[in-house]
XYZ file of C-alpha atoms in Angstrom:
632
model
C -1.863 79.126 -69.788
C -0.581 82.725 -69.304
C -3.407 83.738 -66.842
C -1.942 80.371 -65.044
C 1.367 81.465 -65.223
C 1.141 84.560 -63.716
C -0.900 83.435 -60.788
C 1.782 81.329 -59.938
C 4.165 84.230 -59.905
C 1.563 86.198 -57.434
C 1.362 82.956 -55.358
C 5.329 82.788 -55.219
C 5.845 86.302 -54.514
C 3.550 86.372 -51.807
C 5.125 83.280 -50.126
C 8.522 85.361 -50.484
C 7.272 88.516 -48.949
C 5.550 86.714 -46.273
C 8.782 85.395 -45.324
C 10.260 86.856 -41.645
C 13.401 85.448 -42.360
C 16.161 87.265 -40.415
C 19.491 85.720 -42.193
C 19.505 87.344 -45.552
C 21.481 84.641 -47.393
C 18.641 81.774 -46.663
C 15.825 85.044 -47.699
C 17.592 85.360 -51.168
C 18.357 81.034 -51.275
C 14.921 80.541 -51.395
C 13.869 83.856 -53.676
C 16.205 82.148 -55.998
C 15.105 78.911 -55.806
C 11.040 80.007 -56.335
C 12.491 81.880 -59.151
C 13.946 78.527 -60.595
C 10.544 77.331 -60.413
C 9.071 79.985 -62.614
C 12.209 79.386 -65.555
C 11.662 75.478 -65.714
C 8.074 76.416 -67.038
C 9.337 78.121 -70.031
C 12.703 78.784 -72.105
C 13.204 81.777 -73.993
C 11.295 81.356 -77.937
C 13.111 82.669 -80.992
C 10.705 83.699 -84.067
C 12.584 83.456 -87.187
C 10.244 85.357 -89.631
C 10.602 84.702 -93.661
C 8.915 86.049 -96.274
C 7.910 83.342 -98.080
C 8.120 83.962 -101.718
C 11.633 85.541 -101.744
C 13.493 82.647 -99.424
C 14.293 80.094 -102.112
C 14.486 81.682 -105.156
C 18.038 81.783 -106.695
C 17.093 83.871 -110.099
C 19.318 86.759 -109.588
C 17.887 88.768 -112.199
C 15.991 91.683 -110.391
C 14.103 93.281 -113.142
C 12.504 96.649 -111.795
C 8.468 95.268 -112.020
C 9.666 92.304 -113.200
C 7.164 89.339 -113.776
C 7.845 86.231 -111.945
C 8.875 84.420 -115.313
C 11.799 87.344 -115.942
C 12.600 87.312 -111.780
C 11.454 83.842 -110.489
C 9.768 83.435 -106.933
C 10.489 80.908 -104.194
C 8.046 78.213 -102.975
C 6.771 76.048 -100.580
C 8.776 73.377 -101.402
C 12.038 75.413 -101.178
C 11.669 74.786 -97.012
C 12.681 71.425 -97.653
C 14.274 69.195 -94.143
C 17.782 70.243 -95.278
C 16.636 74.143 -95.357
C 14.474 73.533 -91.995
C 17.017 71.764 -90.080
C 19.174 74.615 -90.963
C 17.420 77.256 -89.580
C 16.326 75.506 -86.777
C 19.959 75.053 -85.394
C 20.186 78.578 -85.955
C 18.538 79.162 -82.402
C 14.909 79.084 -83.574
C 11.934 77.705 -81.734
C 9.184 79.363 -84.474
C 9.056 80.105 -88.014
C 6.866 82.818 -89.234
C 5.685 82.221 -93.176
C 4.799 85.686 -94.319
C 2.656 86.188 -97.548
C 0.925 82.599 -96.888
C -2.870 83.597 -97.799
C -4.004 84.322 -101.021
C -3.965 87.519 -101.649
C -3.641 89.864 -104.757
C -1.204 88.642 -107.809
C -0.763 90.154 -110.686
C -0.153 87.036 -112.475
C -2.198 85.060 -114.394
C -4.154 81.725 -112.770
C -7.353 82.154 -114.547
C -6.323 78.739 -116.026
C -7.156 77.529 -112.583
C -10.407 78.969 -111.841
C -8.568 82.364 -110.192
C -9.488 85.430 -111.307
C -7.129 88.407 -112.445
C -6.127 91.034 -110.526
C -6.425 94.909 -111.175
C -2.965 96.479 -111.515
C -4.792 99.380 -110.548
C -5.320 97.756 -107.198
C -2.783 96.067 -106.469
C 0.638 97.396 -104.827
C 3.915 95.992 -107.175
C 3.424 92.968 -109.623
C 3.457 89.979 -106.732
C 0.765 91.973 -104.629
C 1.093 92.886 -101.037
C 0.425 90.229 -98.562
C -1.758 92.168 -96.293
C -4.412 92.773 -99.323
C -5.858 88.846 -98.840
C -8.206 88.254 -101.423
C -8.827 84.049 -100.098
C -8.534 83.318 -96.363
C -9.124 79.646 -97.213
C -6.553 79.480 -99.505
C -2.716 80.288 -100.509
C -0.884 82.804 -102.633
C -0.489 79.891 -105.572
C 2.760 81.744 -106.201
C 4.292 79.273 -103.623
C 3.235 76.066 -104.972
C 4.634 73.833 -107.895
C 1.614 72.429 -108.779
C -1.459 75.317 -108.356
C -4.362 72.735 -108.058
C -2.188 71.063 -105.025
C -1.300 74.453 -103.252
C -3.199 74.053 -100.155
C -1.519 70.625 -99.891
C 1.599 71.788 -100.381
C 1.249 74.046 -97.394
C -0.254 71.554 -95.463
C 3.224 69.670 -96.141
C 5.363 72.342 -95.097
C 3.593 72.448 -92.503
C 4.502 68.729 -90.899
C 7.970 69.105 -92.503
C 7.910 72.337 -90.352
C 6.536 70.617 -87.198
C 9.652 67.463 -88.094
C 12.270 69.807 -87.880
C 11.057 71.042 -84.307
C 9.424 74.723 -85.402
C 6.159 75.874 -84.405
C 4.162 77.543 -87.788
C 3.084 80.739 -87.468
C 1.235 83.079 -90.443
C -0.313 86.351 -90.803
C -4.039 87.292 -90.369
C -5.124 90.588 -91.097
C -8.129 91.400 -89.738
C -8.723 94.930 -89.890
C -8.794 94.738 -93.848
C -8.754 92.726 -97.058
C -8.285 93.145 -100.512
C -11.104 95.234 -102.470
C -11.720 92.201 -104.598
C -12.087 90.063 -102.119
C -13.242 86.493 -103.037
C -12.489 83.096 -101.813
C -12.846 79.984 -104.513
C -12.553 77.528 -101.654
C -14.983 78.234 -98.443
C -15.956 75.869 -96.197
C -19.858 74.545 -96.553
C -21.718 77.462 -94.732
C -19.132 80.154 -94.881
C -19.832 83.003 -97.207
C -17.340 85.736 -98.321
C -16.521 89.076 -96.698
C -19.653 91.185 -97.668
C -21.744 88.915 -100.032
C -24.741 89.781 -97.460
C -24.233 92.966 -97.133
C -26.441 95.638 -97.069
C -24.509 98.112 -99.292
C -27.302 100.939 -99.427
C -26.681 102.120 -95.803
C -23.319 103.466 -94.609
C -23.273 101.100 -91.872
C -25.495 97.770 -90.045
C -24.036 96.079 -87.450
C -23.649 92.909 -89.694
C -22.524 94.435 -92.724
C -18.707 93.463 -93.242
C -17.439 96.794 -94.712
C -18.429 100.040 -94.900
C -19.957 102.422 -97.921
C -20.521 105.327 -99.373
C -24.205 104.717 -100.611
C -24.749 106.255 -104.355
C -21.042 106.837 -105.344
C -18.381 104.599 -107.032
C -14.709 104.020 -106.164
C -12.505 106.025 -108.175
C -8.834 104.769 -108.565
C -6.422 107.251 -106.899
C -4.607 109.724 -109.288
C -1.107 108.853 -109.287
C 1.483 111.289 -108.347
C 5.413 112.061 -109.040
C 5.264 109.738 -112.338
C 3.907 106.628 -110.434
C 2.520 104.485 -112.717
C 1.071 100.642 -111.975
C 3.181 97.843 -113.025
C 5.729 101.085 -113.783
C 3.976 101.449 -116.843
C 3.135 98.435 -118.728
C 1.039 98.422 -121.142
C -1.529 96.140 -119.192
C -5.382 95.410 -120.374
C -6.783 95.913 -116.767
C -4.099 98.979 -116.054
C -6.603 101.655 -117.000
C -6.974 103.618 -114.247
C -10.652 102.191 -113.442
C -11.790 98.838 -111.050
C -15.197 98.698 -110.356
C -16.771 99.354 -107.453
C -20.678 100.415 -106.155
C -20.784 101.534 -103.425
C -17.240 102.427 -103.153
C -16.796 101.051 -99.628
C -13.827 102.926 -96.726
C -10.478 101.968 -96.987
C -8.345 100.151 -95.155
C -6.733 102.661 -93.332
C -10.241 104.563 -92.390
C -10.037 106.617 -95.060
C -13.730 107.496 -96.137
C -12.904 109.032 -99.387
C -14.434 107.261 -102.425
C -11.330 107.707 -104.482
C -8.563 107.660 -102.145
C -5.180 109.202 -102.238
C -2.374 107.029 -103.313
C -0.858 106.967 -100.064
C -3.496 105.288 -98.257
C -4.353 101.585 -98.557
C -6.312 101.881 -101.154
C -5.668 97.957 -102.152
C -8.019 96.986 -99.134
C -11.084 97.782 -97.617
C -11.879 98.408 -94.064
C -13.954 95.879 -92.020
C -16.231 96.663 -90.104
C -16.207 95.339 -86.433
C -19.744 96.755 -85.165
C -18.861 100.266 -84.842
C -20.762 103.028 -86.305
C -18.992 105.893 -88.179
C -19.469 108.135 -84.862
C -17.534 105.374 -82.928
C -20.359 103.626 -80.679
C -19.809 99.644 -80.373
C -22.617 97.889 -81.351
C -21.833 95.191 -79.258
C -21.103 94.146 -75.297
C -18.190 95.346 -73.478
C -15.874 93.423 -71.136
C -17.199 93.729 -67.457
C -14.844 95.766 -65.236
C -12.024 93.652 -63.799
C -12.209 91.171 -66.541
C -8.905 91.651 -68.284
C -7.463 89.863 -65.058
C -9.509 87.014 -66.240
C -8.005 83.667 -68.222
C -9.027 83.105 -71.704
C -11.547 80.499 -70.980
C -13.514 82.813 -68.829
C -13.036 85.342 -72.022
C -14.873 82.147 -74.203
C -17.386 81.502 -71.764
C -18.465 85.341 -71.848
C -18.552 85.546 -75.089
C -21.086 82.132 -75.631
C -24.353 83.615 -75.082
C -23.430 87.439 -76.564
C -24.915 88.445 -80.162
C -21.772 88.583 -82.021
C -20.852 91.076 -85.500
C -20.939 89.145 -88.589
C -17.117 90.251 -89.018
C -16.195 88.646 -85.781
C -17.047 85.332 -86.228
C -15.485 85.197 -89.699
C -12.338 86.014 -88.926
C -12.918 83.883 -85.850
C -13.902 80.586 -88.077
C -10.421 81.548 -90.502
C -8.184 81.551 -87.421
C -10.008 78.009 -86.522
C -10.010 76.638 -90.022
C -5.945 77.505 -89.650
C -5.394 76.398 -86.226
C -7.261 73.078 -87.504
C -4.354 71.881 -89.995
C -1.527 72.662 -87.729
C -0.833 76.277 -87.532
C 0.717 76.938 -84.205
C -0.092 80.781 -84.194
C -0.864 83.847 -85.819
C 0.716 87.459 -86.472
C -1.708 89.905 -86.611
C -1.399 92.504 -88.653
C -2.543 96.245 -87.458
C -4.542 94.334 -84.055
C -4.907 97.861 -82.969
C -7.267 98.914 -85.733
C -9.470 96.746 -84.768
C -11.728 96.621 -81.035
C -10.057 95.210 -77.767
C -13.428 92.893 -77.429
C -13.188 91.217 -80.518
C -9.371 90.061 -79.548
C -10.936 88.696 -76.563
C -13.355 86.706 -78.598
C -10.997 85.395 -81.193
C -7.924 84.718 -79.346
C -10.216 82.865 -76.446
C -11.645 80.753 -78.716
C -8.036 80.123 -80.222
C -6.972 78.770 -76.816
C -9.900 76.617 -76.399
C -8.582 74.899 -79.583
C -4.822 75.656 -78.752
C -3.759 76.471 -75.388
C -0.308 76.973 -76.507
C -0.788 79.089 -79.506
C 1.290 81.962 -79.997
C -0.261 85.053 -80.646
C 1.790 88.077 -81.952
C 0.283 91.419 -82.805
C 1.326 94.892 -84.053
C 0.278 97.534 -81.007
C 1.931 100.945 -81.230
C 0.482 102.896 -78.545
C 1.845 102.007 -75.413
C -0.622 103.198 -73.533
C -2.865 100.291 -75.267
C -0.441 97.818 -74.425
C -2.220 96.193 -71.252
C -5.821 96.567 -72.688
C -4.848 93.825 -75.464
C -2.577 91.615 -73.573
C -5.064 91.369 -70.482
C -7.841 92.253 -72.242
C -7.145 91.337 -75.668
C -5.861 87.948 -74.462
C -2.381 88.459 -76.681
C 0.151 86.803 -76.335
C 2.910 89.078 -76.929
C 3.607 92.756 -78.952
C 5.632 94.456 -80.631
C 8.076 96.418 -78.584
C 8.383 99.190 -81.287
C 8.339 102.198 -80.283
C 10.474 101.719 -77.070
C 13.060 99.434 -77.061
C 13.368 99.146 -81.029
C 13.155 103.350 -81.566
C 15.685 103.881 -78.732
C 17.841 101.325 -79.633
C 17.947 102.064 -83.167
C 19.063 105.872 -82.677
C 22.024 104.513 -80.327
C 23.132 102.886 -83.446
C 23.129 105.272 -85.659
C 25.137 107.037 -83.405
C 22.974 109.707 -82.108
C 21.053 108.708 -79.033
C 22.235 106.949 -75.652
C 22.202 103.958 -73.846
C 20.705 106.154 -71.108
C 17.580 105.585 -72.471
C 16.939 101.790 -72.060
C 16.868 100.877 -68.871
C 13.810 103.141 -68.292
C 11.663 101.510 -71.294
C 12.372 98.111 -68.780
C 11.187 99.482 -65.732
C 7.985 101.379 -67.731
C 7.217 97.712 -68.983
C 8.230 95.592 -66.056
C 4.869 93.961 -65.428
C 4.344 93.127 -69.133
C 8.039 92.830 -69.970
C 7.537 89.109 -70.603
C 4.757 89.900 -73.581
C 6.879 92.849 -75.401
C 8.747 90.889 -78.113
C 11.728 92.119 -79.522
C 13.244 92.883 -83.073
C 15.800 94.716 -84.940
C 14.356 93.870 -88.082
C 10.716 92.731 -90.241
C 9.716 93.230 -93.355
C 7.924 97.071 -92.432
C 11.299 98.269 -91.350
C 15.032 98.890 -93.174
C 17.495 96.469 -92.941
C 20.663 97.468 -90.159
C 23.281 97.130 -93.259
C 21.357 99.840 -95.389
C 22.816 103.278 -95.521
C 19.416 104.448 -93.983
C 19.484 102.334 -91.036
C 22.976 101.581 -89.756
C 25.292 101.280 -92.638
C 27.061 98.266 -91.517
C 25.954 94.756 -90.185
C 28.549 94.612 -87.383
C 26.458 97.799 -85.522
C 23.657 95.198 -85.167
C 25.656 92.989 -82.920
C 25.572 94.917 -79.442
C 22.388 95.701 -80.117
C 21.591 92.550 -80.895
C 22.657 91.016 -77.807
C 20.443 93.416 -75.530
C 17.474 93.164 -77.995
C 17.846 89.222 -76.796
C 18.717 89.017 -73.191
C 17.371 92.434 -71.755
C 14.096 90.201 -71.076
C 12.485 87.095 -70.983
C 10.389 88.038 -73.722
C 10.779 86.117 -77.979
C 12.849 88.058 -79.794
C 12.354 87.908 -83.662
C 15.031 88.047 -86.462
C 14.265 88.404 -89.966
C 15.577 86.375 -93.114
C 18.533 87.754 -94.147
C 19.471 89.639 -90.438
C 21.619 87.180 -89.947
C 23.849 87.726 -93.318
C 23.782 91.363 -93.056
C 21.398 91.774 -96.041
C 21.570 95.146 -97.639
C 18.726 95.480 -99.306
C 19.812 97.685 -101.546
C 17.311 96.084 -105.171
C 14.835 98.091 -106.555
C 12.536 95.765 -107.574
C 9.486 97.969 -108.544
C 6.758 99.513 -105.700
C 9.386 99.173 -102.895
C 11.956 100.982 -102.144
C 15.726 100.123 -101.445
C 16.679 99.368 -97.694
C 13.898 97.260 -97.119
C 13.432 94.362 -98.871
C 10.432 94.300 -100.945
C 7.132 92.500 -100.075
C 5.892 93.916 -102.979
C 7.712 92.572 -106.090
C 9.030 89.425 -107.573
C 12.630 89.010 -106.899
C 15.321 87.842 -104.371
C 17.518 88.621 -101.737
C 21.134 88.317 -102.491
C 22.553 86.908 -99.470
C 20.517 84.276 -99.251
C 20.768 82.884 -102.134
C 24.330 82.748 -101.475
C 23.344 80.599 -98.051
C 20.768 78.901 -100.263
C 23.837 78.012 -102.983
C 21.645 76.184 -105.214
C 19.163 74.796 -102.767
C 21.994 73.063 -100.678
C 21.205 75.902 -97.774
C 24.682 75.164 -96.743
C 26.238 78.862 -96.952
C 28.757 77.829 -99.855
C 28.510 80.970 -101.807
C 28.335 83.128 -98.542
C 31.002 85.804 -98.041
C 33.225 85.289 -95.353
C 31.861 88.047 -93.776
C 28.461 86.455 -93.960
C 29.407 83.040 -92.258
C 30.922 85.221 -89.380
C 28.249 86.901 -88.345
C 25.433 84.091 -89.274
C 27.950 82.475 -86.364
C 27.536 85.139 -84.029
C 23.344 85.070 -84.486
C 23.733 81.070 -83.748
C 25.957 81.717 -80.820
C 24.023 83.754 -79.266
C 20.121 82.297 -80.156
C 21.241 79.254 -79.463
C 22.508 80.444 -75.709
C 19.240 82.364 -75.419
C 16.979 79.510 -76.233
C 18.965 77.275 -73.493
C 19.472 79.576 -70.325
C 17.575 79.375 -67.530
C 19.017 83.289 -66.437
C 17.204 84.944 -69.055
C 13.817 83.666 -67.968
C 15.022 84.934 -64.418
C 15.220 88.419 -62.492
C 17.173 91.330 -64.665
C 18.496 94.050 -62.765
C 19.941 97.522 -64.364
C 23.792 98.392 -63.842
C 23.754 100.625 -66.328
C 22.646 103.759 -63.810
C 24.962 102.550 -60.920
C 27.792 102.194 -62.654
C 27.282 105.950 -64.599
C 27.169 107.317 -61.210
C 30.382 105.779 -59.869
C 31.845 104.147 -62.153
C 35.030 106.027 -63.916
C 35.743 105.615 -67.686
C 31.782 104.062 -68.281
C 29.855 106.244 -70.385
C 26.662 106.300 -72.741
C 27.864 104.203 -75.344
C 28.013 100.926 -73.566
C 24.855 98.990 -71.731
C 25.112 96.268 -68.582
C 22.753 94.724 -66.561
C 22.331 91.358 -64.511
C 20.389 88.198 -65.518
C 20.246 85.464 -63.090
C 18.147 82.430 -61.506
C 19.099 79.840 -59.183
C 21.351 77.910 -61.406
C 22.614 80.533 -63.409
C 24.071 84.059 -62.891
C 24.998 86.421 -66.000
C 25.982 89.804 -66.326
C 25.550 91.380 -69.550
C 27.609 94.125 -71.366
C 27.567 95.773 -74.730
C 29.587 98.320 -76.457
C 27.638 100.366 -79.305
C 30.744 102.540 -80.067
C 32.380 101.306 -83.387
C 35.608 102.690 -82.881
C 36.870 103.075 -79.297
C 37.693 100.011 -77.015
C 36.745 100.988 -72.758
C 38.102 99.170 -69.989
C 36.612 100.027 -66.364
C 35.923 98.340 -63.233
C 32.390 97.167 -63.815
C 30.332 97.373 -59.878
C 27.965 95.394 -58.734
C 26.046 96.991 -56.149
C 25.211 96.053 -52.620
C 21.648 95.336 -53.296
C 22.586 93.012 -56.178
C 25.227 90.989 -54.589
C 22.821 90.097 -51.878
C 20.197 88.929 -54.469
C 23.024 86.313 -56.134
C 23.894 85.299 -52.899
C 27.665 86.029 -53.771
C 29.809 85.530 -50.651
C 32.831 87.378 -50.001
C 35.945 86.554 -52.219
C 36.780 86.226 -55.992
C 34.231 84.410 -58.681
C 35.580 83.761 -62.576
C 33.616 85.047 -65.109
C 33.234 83.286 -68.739
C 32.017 84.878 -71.384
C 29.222 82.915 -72.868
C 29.143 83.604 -76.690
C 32.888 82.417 -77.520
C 34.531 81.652 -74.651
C 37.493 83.177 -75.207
C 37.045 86.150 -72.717
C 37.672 85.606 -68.588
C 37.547 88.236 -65.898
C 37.415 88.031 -62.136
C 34.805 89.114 -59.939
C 36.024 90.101 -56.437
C 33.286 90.621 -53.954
C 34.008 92.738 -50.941
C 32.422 94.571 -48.059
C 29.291 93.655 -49.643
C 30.074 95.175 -53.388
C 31.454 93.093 -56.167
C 33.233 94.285 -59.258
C 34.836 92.989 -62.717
C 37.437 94.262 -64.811
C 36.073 95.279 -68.462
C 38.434 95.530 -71.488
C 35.620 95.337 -74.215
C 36.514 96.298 -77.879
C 34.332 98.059 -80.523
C 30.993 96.997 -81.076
C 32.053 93.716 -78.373
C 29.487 92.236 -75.913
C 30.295 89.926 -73.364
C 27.427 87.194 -71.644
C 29.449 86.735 -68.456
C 28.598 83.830 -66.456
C 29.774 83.680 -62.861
C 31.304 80.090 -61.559
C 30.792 79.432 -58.466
């Protein structure tokens, strides 16, 4: 579906370029119009991610380590039509369920044919869910009845699918949890290394990696960490059994790593040798220009790594009962090739699955969209590092409009975020300090681009995150540790999900993230052209300075010009220009245009075009963005 969409961009481009037209205005008619073309294909897609356990659970207790008796944890059953119509009129076209696999828990199931878990092991007292100890199953934290769990996910699910949201979950493919065992396989499928060879370093086939001869030691704990914060616990004794001690998760090769690696998981091991040669075939030159069922058909008569088809048959076995897509955790860990396997045969199954993976080299960025067949990245460490800094109140709107021209051919597959579970929350003294700095940035996070944009549970509230629940640490809400987060319960208000314990402060802004999601998911502009103001306007513009942001959205329908203030105390009023170039792209004729703000109406301007330049009058306020639609 991608490779098909941008072939029909080449095709209309090249019917546009061909074009000998003479009068201008009929040149940029019909630009506009094959632009329309383009938008009607696809709307803008909002990924609202939640981490699972902590969304419905109202115990407001918080106990540092606490167990899940003393703190509670939400379930599956917590997302129920109310709670899922709710966040889908939000603005939100995908919910992410983070923490869905099984994966190391520190409490006890063993009643239920689930082993323990080693403390020693095991990050905080609910477990992190990127150590997965069952791909075939779910963390039975979330269900009401354990025996029923899958089921109950399988529910949610279709509930999910009712309320108009597409499912995504996590797979983490470049490790899993050093106990690793699933309890519920499919007939044929073994587990992660039960045919290993474990007294060689490395075989093609093997699943992990080892250290022949020499058993994992448990890391030695430093500045007074202690598991479960020092419970007495029978397995917390500084020991877990392992020979071979097999590489960690992060590559380290140390049998006893340090505490600061991820020494819950173990690496897998993709074909690569420990000197870095791949053991298997490489894409021919030219191929990443190829669509994914080219990718499949490569891949059919190839001798493929044991690793690679498991992790291929989990995303299947997922994809089978309704999953609409995946996050993948760390996809640059792990080999561009084996991205084009999996996510091809994911297509074959789903053509419209939505694939999402952490990338944080942008100089790796085309390899796995093209290459890797992905779907969509994280725009990190561009657009979320810049834009964080002008928050804070240190770095400069300056700086954006070049991370959009340095990703304009792949600006469509760069999602955007100002918050996820690995990063602090904008309210927390760390971050931003205040909620209300999140709005301008907010607004160009979501329109800058015609790429998702992602908000995390709680964004909208202005969560704080200021708990310490145990592993984690304050401004970012724990993954690690039974608890929950205080604004939401407050929206949850005893599992009405109504907001009627929600601060006043909290319904205002969950109003602004609705306004402006819901305009995002709706506008055919923002799946348009975008043009930068921002450097035309520095350079002759008085009064306009670093601390605000504009640019132009617009299709054939729609025309929007965008502007943001990121200063929290001063209000700046200037003539906002349009330049020459620009006008002649919207096809604006000569006289005055009203402009509407778009998020609450309540804001009006005129546009006066003239001698070929247009320009608006801007009075915008502290921390005050304005979508400005031009009637015509």
């Amino acid at each position: 579906m991608r490779s098909n969409y941008i072939v029909a961009l080449i095709l209309i481009a090249s019917v546009i370029f061909s074009c000998k037209n003479e009068n201008n205005t009929t040149s940029n008619n019909s630009e506009l119009k094959a632009n329309a073309t383009k938008q009607k294909m696809k709307k803008k897609e909002v990924v609202y991610q939640v981490f699972t356990r902590l969304f419905g659970n109202t115990n407001t207790n918080n106990k540092p380590w606490g167990t899940l008796e003393e703190n509670g944890v939400g379930k599956f059953n917590d997302f129920t039509d109310k709670a899922l119509a709710e966040i889908k009129d939000l603005g939100v076209t995908h919910i992410w369920y983070t923490g869905v696999p099984h994966h190391d828990v520190i409490t006890d199931y063993t009643e239920f044919g689930i082993s323990n878990d080693d403390p020693d092991i095991v990050k905080g007292r609910a477990g992190s869910p990127y150590a997965v100890k069952d791909y075939y199953n779910v963390n039975p934290d979330l269900a009401d009845n354990v025996e029923n769990r899958l089921q109950e996910f399988e529910a949610l699910i279709e509930r999910s699918h009712n309320a108009g949201l597409k499912v995504l979950i996590d797979i983490v493919p470049n490790h899993v949890a050093r106990n690793y065992q699933s309890l519920t396989n499919p007939e044929g499928v073994t587990d992660f290394g039960a045919e290993d060879d474990k007294t060689v370093t490395y075989a093609v086939n093997n699943n992990f990696y080892y250290n022949p001869g020499e058993p994992f030691k448990v890391p030695n704990w430093e500045n007074g960490y202690q598991p479960l914060g020092g419970e007495n616990h029978p397995k917390a004794d500084s020991k877990f059994e392992e020979i071979p001690a097999k590489w960690t998760g992060n590559g380290s090769r140390a049998s006893q790593p340090n505490m600061h690696d991820w020494y819950e998981t173990v690496k897998v091991n993709y074909g690569i040798n420990p000197e870095g040669k791949k053991d298997f075939d490489e894409l021919p030159e030219g191929f990443d220009n190829e669509d994914y069922k080219a990718h499949y058909n490569f891949w059919k008569d190839k001798t493929i790594p044991s690793s690679w088809v498991k992790f291929k048959d989990i995303a299947l076995y997922w994809t089978a009962k309704g999953v609409d897509g995946f996050r993948f955790d760390m996809a640059e860990m792990v080999p561009v090739e084996f991205w084009s396997y999996m996510n091809s045969h994911i297509k074959m199954q789903n053509p419209d699955a939505f694939l999402l993976a952490e990338v944080y080299q942008p100089h790796l960025y085309r390899d796995y969209i093209k290459k890797g067949k992905m779907d969509y990245l994280y725009d990190k460490v561009q657009l979320y590092d810049t834009i964080k800094h002008v928050m804070q109140g240190h770095g400069s709107t300056y700086n954006i409009p070049p991370i959009q021209e340095d990703l304009k051919d792949i600006e469509h597959h760069m999602l955007h975020f100002l918050e996820n579970h690995d990063e602090q929350r904008i309210a927390s003294p760390d971050f931003a300090g205040n909620a209300e700095k999140g709005k301008p940035a907010m607004v160009v996070s979501a329109t800058i681009s015609t790429s998702p944009t992602m908000v995390y549970f709680g964004q909208e509230f202005g969560e704080k995150a200021e708990e310490d629940l145990g592993f984690g640490d304050p401004t970012r809400t724990s993954i690690f540790d039974y608890g929950s987060v205080p604004s939401v319960v407050r929206w949850v208000n005893n599992k009405q999900f109504d907001g009627g314990q929600s601060t006043e402060d909290e319904k205002t802004l969950r109003d602004f993230y609705k306004r402006l999601l819901n305009f995002t998911i709706t506008s055919d502009a923002l799946m348009g052209d975008y043009q930068d103001l921002h450097h035309y306007n520095q350079q002759h513009t008085e009064w306009y300075n670093d601390k605000v942001l504009s640019f132009a959205r617009w299709s054939e329908d729609e025309k929007l010009i965008v502007i943001s203030n990121f200063n929290a105390e001063n209000t700046y009023g200037f003539e906002l220009q349009l330049p020459e170039d620009l006008v002649s792209k919207l096809a604006l004729k000569e006289g005055d245009y009203q402009v509407e703000d778009q998020l609450y109406k309540n804001y009006t301007s005129t546009l006066k075009v003239e001698n070929s330049r247009a320009k608006v009058r801007i009075d915008i306020k502290p921390l005050e963005s304005f979508i400005l639609k031009i009637k015509e």
